mmCIF file of C-alpha atoms in Angstrom:
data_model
loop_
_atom_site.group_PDB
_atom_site.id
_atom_site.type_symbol
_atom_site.label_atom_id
_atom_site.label_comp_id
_atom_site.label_asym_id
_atom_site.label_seq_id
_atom_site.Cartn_x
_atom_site.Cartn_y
_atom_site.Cartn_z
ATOM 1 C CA UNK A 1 0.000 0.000 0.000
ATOM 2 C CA UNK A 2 1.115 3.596 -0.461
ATOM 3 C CA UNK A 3 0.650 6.547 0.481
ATOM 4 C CA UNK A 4 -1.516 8.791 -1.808
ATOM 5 C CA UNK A 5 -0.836 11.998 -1.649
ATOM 6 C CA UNK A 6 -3.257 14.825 -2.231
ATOM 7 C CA UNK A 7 -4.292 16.688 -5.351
ATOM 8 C CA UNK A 8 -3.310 20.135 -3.986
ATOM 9 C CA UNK A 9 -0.154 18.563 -2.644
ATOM 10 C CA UNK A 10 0.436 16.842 -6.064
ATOM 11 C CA UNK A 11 -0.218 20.585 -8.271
ATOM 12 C CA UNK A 12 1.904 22.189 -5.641
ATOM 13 C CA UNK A 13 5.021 20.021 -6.329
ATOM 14 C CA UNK A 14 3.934 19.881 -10.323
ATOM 15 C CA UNK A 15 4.325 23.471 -10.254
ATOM 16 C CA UNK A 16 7.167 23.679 -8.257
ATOM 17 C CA UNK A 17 8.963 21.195 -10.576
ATOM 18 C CA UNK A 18 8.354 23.279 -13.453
ATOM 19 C CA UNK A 19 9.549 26.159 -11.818
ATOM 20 C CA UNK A 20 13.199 24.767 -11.280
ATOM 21 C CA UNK A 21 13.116 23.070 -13.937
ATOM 22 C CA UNK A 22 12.446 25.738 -16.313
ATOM 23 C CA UNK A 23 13.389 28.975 -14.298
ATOM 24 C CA UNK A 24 16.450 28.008 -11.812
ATOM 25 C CA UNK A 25 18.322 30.945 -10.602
ATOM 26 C CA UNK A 26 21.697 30.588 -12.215
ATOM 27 C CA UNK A 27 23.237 33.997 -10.919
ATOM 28 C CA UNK A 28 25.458 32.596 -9.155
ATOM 29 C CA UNK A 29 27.662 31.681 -11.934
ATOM 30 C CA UNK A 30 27.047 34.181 -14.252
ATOM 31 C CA UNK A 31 30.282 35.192 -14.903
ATOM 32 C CA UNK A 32 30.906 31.524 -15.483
ATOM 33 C CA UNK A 33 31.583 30.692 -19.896
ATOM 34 C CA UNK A 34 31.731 26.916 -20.409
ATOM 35 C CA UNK A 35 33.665 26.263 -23.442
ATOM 36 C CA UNK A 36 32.621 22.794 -23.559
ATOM 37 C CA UNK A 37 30.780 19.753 -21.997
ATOM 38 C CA UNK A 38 34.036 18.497 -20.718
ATOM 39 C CA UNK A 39 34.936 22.331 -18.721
ATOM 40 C CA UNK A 40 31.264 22.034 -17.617
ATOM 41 C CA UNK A 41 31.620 18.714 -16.285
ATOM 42 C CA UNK A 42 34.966 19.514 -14.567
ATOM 43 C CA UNK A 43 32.999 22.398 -12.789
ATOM 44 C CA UNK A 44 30.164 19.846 -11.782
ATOM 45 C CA UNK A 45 33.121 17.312 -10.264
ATOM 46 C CA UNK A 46 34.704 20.113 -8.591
ATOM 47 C CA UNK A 47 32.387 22.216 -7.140
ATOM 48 C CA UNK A 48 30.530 20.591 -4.302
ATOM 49 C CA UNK A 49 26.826 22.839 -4.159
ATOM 50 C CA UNK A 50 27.047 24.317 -7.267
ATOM 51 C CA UNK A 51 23.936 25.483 -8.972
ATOM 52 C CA UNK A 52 23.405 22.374 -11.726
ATOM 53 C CA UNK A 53 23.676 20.142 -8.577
ATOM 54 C CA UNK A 54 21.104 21.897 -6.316
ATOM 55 C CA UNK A 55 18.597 22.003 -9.052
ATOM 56 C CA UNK A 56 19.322 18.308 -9.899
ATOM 57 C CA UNK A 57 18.639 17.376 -6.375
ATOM 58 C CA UNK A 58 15.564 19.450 -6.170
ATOM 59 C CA UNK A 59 13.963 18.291 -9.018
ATOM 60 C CA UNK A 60 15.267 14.316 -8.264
ATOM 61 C CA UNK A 61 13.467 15.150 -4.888
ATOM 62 C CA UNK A 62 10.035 16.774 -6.128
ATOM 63 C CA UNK A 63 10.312 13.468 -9.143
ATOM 64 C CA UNK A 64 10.163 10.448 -6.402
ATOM 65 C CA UNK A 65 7.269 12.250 -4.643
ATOM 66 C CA UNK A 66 5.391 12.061 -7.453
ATOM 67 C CA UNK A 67 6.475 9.565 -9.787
ATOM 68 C CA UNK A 68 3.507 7.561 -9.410
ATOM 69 C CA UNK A 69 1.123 10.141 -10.971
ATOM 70 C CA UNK A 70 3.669 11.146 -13.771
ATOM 71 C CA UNK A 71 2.206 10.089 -17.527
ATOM 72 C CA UNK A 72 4.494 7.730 -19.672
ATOM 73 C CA UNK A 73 4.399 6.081 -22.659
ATOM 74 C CA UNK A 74 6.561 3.095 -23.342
ATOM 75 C CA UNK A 75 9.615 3.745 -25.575
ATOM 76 C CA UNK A 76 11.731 1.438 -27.523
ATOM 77 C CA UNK A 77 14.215 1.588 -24.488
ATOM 78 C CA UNK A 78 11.295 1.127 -21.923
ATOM 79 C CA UNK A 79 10.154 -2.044 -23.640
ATOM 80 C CA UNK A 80 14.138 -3.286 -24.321
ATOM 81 C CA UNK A 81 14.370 -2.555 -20.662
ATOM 82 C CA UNK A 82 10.789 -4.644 -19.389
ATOM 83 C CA UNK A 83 11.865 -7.660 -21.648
ATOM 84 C CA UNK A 84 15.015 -7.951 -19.973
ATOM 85 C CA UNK A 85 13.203 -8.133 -16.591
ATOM 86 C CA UNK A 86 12.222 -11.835 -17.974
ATOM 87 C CA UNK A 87 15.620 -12.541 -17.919
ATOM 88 C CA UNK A 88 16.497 -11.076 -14.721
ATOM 89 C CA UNK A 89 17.774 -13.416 -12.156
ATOM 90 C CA UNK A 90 16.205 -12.798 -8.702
ATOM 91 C CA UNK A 91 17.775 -9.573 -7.014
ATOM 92 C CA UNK A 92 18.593 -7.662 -9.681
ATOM 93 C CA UNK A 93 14.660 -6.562 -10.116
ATOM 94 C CA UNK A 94 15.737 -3.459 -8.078
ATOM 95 C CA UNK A 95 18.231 -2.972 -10.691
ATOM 96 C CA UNK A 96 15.680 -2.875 -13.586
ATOM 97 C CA UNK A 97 12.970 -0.923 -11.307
ATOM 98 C CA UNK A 98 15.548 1.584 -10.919
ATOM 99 C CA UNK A 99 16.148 2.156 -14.880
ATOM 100 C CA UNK A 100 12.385 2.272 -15.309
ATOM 101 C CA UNK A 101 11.630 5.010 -13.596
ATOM 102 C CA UNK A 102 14.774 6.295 -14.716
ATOM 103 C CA UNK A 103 13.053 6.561 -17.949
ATOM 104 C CA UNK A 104 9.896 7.537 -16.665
ATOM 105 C CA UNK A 105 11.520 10.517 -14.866
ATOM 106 C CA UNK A 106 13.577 11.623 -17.777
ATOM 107 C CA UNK A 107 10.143 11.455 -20.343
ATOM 108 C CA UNK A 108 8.412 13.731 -17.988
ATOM 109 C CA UNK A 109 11.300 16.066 -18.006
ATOM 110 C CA UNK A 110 11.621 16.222 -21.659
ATOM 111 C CA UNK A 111 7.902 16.671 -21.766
ATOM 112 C CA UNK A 112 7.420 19.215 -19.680
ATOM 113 C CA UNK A 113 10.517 21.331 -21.281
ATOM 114 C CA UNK A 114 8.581 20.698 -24.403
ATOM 115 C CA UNK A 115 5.659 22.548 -23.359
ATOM 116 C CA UNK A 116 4.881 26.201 -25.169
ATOM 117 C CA UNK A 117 1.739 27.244 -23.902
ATOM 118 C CA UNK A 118 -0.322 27.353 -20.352
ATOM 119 C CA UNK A 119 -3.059 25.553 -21.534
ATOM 120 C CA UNK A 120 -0.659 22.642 -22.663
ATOM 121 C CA UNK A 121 0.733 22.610 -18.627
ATOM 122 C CA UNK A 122 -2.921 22.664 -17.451
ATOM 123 C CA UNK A 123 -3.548 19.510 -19.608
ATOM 124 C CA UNK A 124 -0.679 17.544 -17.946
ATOM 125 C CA UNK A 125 -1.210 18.608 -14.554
ATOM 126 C CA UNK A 126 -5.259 17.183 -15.204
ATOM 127 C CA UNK A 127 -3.690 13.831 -16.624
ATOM 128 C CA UNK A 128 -1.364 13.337 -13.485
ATOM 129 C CA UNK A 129 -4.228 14.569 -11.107
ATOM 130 C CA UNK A 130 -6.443 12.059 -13.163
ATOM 131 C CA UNK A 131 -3.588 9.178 -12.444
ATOM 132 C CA UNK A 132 -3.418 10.034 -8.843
ATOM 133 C CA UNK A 133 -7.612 9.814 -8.656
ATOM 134 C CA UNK A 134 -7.107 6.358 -10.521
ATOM 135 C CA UNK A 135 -4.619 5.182 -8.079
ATOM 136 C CA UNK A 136 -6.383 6.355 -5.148
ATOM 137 C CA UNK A 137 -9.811 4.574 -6.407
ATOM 138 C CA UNK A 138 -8.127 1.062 -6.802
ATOM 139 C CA UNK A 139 -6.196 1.250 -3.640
ATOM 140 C CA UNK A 140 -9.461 2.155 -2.051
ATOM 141 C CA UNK A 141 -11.189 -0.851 -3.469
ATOM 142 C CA UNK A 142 -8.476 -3.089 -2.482
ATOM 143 C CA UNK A 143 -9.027 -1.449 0.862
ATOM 144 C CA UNK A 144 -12.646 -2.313 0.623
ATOM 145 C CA UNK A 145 -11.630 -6.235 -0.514
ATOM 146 C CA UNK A 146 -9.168 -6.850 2.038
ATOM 147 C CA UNK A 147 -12.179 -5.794 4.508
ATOM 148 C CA UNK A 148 -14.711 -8.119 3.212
ATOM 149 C CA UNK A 149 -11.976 -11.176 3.987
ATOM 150 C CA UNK A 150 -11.120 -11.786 0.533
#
């Protein structure tokens, strides 16, 4: 069983998720050029607290709160990734939850830096509320099963 959370608390942390994800205060390094990924990544090994690391951790935070209500579809890497899990010997089904919602995290991301409009970020945050209402209904009725001695 787990624990639902509410749909206030759930648009809360949507919005707040799109806010750092989209609009994270860099000025802390603004004086900072990168020349290329490899200088970048230096800075990221280097510099314990830096900015790319506290909005990574804030937005890894916000994700496993809610990844239960995020929308998905199943890629090509998804599916590679589930028919493995036939293969899996016992233990190592940590392993491949782990890379799931990997994947699951990362398609929300790119989704949500893919939206252009308001109305497009109202849709999503109805189709996660409408996941968490789903979620909460069957966990309910199993609530209701486990009652009746079943």
């Amino acid at each position: 069983m787990t624990d639902i959370i509410s749909e206030t608390e759930l648009e809360i942390k949507l919005n707040e998720f799109r806010d750092i994800l989209i609009n994270y205060d860099y000025s802390e390094i603004e004086n900072v050029i990168f020349f290329d990924i490899n200088s970048l990544n230096y800075y990221i090994e280097n510099n314990e607290g830096n900015p790319f690391e506290k909005q990574y951790d804030a937005i890894e935070k916000i994700l496993n709160s809610i990844y239960l209500y995020l929308p998905c579809s199943l890629s090509d890497d998804t599916i590679n990734v589930i028919s493995e899990i036939l293969n899996v010997k016992y233990g190592d089904e940590a392993i491949v939850k782990q890379n799931v919602l990997f994947n699951i995290k990362l398609e929300f991301i790119d989704m949500v830096k893919n939206i252009s409009t308001e109305e497009e970020w109202k849709k999503l945050v109805q189709l996660c509320k409408k996941i968490r209402n789903t979620k909460e209904k069957l966990e309910r009725n199993e609530k209701e099963y486990e009652y009746l001695g079943r």
